[in-house]
Amino acid sequence: MPLIEVRNLEKIYQDGTETPALRGVSFDIDSGEFVAIMGPSGSGKSTLLHILGFLDRHTSGIYRFDGKTIDDYSPEEIAHTRNKKMGFVFQMFNLLPRATVLENVKLPLFYSGLKESLWDEIALKAIEEVGLSQRKNYDTSLLSGGEKQRVAIARALVNNPAVIFADEPTGNLDSKSGGQIMEIIESLNNKGHTIILITHETYTAEYAERIITLKDGLIESDRKVEYRRHIHKDHFIK
């Protein structure tokens, strides 16, 4: 059974007039896949990510996550699934600027149900995984853009989610820092995490094994990446 099943998904925004953002999208994503969703501004890719991540509801069609539609979940189950089974990495990082790296990474654990005595250990392991152990007590306001995005990735990892949604994770970074972030994301996929990457950059999308291209709310193509970019070496310092 696929982790994600999408059938004839439509999303229409009502703002005085009807504005269709998705016009009948269908695809499956299996557990462990690395899929990039590409398209120009206004193509529907961010709308699709919000629906897949239970951040918004579709207008019609079917979306199943882990075998269940959003209507099968109570509001409490939606929040629990989003916290435990989904990790999110955004272009703008969405960190608390006056909190340390460790404090930011621990945030999802407040709602995890795990004992508080375990939080530091779990968060420190995630921080180590993105190569930022030496910055664990730094305020995030003191970090570079690339380091902030690593903190965001670590925060997405702490609950060991089934899927990580990365929305333009390199959009605010220079090419070197962006490459480092993509290498970390690829390494997470190699460790078994399902990755869904939203991007408008072909270079970034080619780290994935499959690219779904949207145009005007429709799937223009869904193809395997013939020549994938791969990690050459670790550029970050542990």
Short mmCIF file of C-alpha atoms in Angstrom, two decimals:
data_model
loop_
_atom_site.label_atom_id
_atom_site.label_comp_id
_atom_site.label_asym_id
_atom_site.label_seq_id
_atom_site.Cartn_x
_atom_site.Cartn_y
_atom_site.Cartn_z
CA MET A 1 0.00 0.00 0.00
CA PRO A 2 1.41 3.42 -0.92
CA LEU A 3 2.16 5.85 1.92
CA ILE A 4 0.38 8.58 -0.07
CA GLU A 5 -2.50 8.07 -2.52
CA VAL A 6 -3.96 10.99 -4.45
CA ARG A 7 -6.93 10.57 -6.80
CA ASN A 8 -8.52 13.37 -8.86
CA LEU A 9 -7.57 15.94 -6.24
CA GLU A 10 -9.05 19.40 -6.73
CA LYS A 11 -8.64 22.59 -4.75
CA ILE A 12 -10.76 25.66 -5.47
CA TYR A 13 -10.26 28.87 -3.52
CA GLN A 14 -13.36 30.98 -2.94
CA ASP A 15 -12.48 34.68 -2.83
CA GLY A 16 -15.53 36.21 -4.44
CA THR A 17 -14.78 34.21 -7.55
CA GLU A 18 -13.70 30.58 -7.87
CA THR A 19 -9.95 30.18 -8.36
CA PRO A 20 -8.89 26.60 -9.13
CA ALA A 21 -5.43 25.74 -7.79
CA LEU A 22 -5.52 21.97 -8.45
CA ARG A 23 -7.60 20.52 -11.28
CA GLY A 24 -7.72 16.74 -10.81
CA VAL A 25 -4.29 15.49 -9.72
CA SER A 26 -3.54 11.77 -9.26
CA PHE A 27 -0.39 9.94 -8.13
CA ASP A 28 1.00 7.56 -5.50
CA ILE A 29 4.13 7.90 -3.38
CA ASP A 30 5.59 4.81 -1.73
CA SER A 31 7.30 4.74 1.64
CA GLY A 32 11.01 5.55 1.23
CA GLU A 33 10.67 7.44 -2.06
CA PHE A 34 12.33 10.79 -2.76
CA VAL A 35 9.94 12.81 -4.94
CA ALA A 36 10.37 16.39 -6.14
CA ILE A 37 7.29 18.42 -7.08
CA MET A 38 8.21 21.16 -9.54
CA GLY A 39 6.40 23.95 -11.28
CA PRO A 40 6.39 27.70 -11.81
CA SER A 41 4.77 30.12 -9.39
CA GLY A 42 1.01 29.56 -9.39
CA SER A 43 1.26 25.97 -10.65
CA GLY A 44 -0.31 24.54 -7.47
CA LYS A 45 2.74 22.93 -5.89
CA SER A 46 2.55 24.74 -2.53
CA THR A 47 -1.22 24.15 -2.39
CA LEU A 48 -0.55 20.45 -2.96
CA LEU A 49 2.06 20.34 -0.20
CA HIS A 50 -0.34 21.97 2.26
CA ILE A 51 -2.98 19.36 1.47
CA LEU A 52 -0.52 16.46 1.71
CA GLY A 53 0.74 17.80 5.04
CA PHE A 54 -2.79 18.16 6.52
CA LEU A 55 -2.30 21.94 6.63
CA ASP A 56 -5.28 22.50 4.31
CA ARG A 57 -8.22 20.51 2.95
CA HIS A 58 -8.93 19.69 -0.67
CA THR A 59 -12.22 20.59 -2.36
CA SER A 60 -12.87 17.24 -4.01
CA GLY A 61 -11.13 14.00 -4.86
CA ILE A 62 -9.40 11.55 -2.50
CA TYR A 63 -6.23 11.87 -0.44
CA ARG A 64 -5.12 8.92 1.67
CA PHE A 65 -2.16 9.09 4.02
CA ASP A 66 -1.07 5.76 5.46
CA GLY A 67 -4.32 4.22 4.24
CA LYS A 68 -6.71 6.78 5.77
CA THR A 69 -8.36 9.88 4.33
CA ILE A 70 -8.35 13.13 6.28
CA ASP A 71 -12.07 12.54 7.00
CA ASP A 72 -11.11 9.34 8.84
CA TYR A 73 -9.11 11.36 11.37
CA SER A 74 -10.50 13.36 14.27
CA PRO A 75 -9.03 16.87 14.75
CA GLU A 76 -6.87 15.43 17.56
CA GLU A 77 -5.65 12.61 15.29
CA ILE A 78 -4.81 15.09 12.54
CA ALA A 79 -2.66 17.10 14.94
CA HIS A 80 -1.03 13.93 16.28
CA THR A 81 -0.31 12.57 12.79
CA ARG A 82 1.15 15.88 11.65
CA ASN A 83 3.40 16.01 14.71
CA LYS A 84 4.49 12.36 14.82
CA LYS A 85 4.46 11.17 11.22
CA MET A 86 5.24 14.36 9.26
CA GLY A 87 8.23 16.68 9.39
CA PHE A 88 8.26 20.12 7.75
CA VAL A 89 11.14 22.22 6.42
CA PHE A 90 10.25 25.66 5.03
CA GLN A 91 12.09 28.25 2.96
CA MET A 92 11.87 30.85 5.76
CA PHE A 93 13.15 28.39 8.44
CA ASN A 94 10.35 29.34 10.94
CA LEU A 95 12.67 29.22 13.96
CA LEU A 96 12.36 31.04 17.28
CA PRO A 97 15.11 33.68 16.97
CA ARG A 98 15.70 34.20 20.72
CA ALA A 99 15.91 30.48 21.47
CA THR A 100 18.91 28.20 21.18
CA VAL A 101 19.41 25.52 18.55
CA LEU A 102 18.59 22.86 21.16
CA GLU A 103 15.44 24.66 22.31
CA ASN A 104 14.19 25.02 18.71
CA VAL A 105 14.82 21.38 17.88
CA LYS A 106 13.01 20.20 21.03
CA LEU A 107 9.79 22.06 20.18
CA PRO A 108 7.91 19.15 18.51
CA LEU A 109 8.68 16.96 21.52
CA PHE A 110 6.41 19.09 23.75
CA TYR A 111 3.45 17.44 22.00
CA SER A 112 4.96 14.00 21.49
CA GLY A 113 3.87 12.27 24.68
CA LEU A 114 7.47 11.25 25.38
CA LYS A 115 8.97 11.75 28.83
CA GLU A 116 10.59 15.16 29.19
CA SER A 117 13.74 13.47 30.53
CA LEU A 118 14.30 12.03 27.02
CA TRP A 119 13.92 15.26 25.07
CA ASP A 120 17.51 16.50 25.25
CA GLU A 121 18.93 13.15 24.17
CA ILE A 122 16.59 12.89 21.18
CA ALA A 123 17.13 16.50 20.11
CA LEU A 124 20.92 16.27 20.44
CA LYS A 125 20.93 13.18 18.24
CA ALA A 126 19.00 15.07 15.53
CA ILE A 127 21.35 18.07 15.85
CA GLU A 128 24.34 15.76 15.45
CA GLU A 129 22.76 14.22 12.36
CA VAL A 130 22.81 17.60 10.59
CA GLY A 131 26.34 18.42 11.76
CA LEU A 132 25.54 21.20 14.24
CA SER A 133 26.55 19.73 17.60
CA GLN A 134 29.06 22.53 18.12
CA ARG A 135 26.24 25.10 17.77
CA LYS A 136 23.68 23.47 20.06
CA ASN A 137 23.69 26.31 22.61
CA TYR A 138 23.82 29.18 20.09
CA ASP A 139 20.83 31.45 19.64
CA THR A 140 19.49 30.77 16.15
CA SER A 141 19.65 34.51 15.39
CA LEU A 142 23.46 34.15 15.36
CA LEU A 143 23.51 31.41 12.71
CA SER A 144 24.03 31.64 8.96
CA GLY A 145 21.15 30.84 6.60
CA GLY A 146 22.52 27.38 5.90
CA GLU A 147 22.89 26.65 9.59
CA LYS A 148 19.33 27.84 10.27
CA GLN A 149 18.03 25.44 7.66
CA ARG A 150 19.98 22.60 9.26
CA VAL A 151 18.28 23.45 12.57
CA ALA A 152 14.92 23.31 10.77
CA ILE A 153 15.80 19.88 9.38
CA ALA A 154 16.85 18.63 12.82
CA ARG A 155 13.56 19.91 14.25
CA ALA A 156 11.69 18.01 11.51
CA LEU A 157 13.60 14.84 12.45
CA VAL A 158 13.08 14.63 16.21
CA ASN A 159 9.87 12.58 16.07
CA ASN A 160 11.32 10.25 13.39
CA PRO A 161 8.54 11.08 10.90
CA ALA A 162 7.41 8.79 8.11
CA VAL A 163 7.69 11.67 5.62
CA ILE A 164 9.58 14.96 5.47
CA PHE A 165 8.00 17.79 3.44
CA ALA A 166 10.63 20.29 2.28
CA ASP A 167 9.15 23.47 0.76
CA GLU A 168 11.84 25.34 -1.24
CA PRO A 169 14.47 24.46 1.42
CA THR A 170 17.30 26.07 -0.58
CA GLY A 171 15.33 29.13 -1.72
CA ASN A 172 17.03 31.58 0.68
CA LEU A 173 20.52 30.09 0.46
CA ASP A 174 23.58 30.57 -1.73
CA SER A 175 24.54 27.71 -4.03
CA LYS A 176 27.14 26.21 -1.65
CA SER A 177 24.82 26.22 1.38
CA GLY A 178 21.96 24.97 -0.79
CA GLY A 179 24.07 22.06 -1.98
CA GLN A 180 24.93 21.15 1.61
CA ILE A 181 21.26 21.16 2.57
CA MET A 182 20.35 18.91 -0.36
CA GLU A 183 23.11 16.51 0.61
CA ILE A 184 21.68 16.27 4.13
CA ILE A 185 18.19 15.69 2.74
CA GLU A 186 19.50 13.00 0.40
CA SER A 187 21.30 11.29 3.28
CA LEU A 188 18.03 11.23 5.25
CA ASN A 189 16.32 9.54 2.32
CA ASN A 190 19.14 7.00 2.21
CA LYS A 191 18.33 6.23 5.86
CA GLY A 192 14.72 5.44 4.98
CA HIS A 193 12.82 8.72 5.29
CA THR A 194 10.28 9.50 2.58
CA ILE A 195 11.08 12.95 1.15
CA ILE A 196 8.67 15.22 -0.73
CA LEU A 197 10.52 18.25 -2.03
CA ILE A 198 8.80 21.35 -3.43
CA THR A 199 11.11 23.34 -5.70
CA HIS A 200 11.23 25.44 -8.85
CA GLU A 201 14.93 24.61 -9.43
CA THR A 202 15.83 21.75 -11.76
CA TYR A 203 19.26 21.44 -10.09
CA THR A 204 17.64 20.86 -6.70
CA ALA A 205 14.94 18.54 -8.07
CA GLU A 206 17.55 16.25 -9.62
CA TYR A 207 18.58 15.00 -6.17
CA ALA A 208 15.22 13.19 -6.15
CA GLU A 209 14.56 9.87 -7.86
CA ARG A 210 11.31 11.11 -9.38
CA ILE A 211 9.99 14.51 -10.48
CA ILE A 212 6.30 15.43 -10.70
CA THR A 213 5.89 18.64 -12.71
CA LEU A 214 2.77 20.76 -12.26
CA LYS A 215 1.43 23.42 -14.60
CA ASP A 216 -1.81 25.33 -14.08
CA GLY A 217 -2.95 22.86 -11.43
CA LEU A 218 -2.42 19.79 -13.61
CA ILE A 219 0.34 17.18 -13.75
CA GLU A 220 2.39 17.98 -16.82
CA SER A 221 4.79 15.05 -16.31
CA ASP A 222 5.70 12.38 -13.76
CA ARG A 223 9.07 10.87 -14.53
CA LYS A 224 12.00 9.03 -13.04
CA VAL A 225 15.24 11.02 -12.81
CA GLU A 226 17.68 9.32 -15.16
CA TYR A 227 20.83 11.03 -13.90
CA ARG A 228 20.43 11.85 -10.21
CA ARG A 229 22.71 14.17 -8.32
CA HIS A 230 24.38 12.42 -5.40
CA ILE A 231 26.44 13.23 -2.36
CA HIS A 232 30.12 13.51 -3.22
CA LYS A 233 31.32 14.22 0.32
CA ASP A 234 30.18 15.81 3.58
CA HIS A 235 30.86 19.54 3.42
CA PHE A 236 29.69 20.34 6.92
CA ILE A 237 32.05 20.14 9.88
CA LYS A 238 31.13 17.91 12.79
#
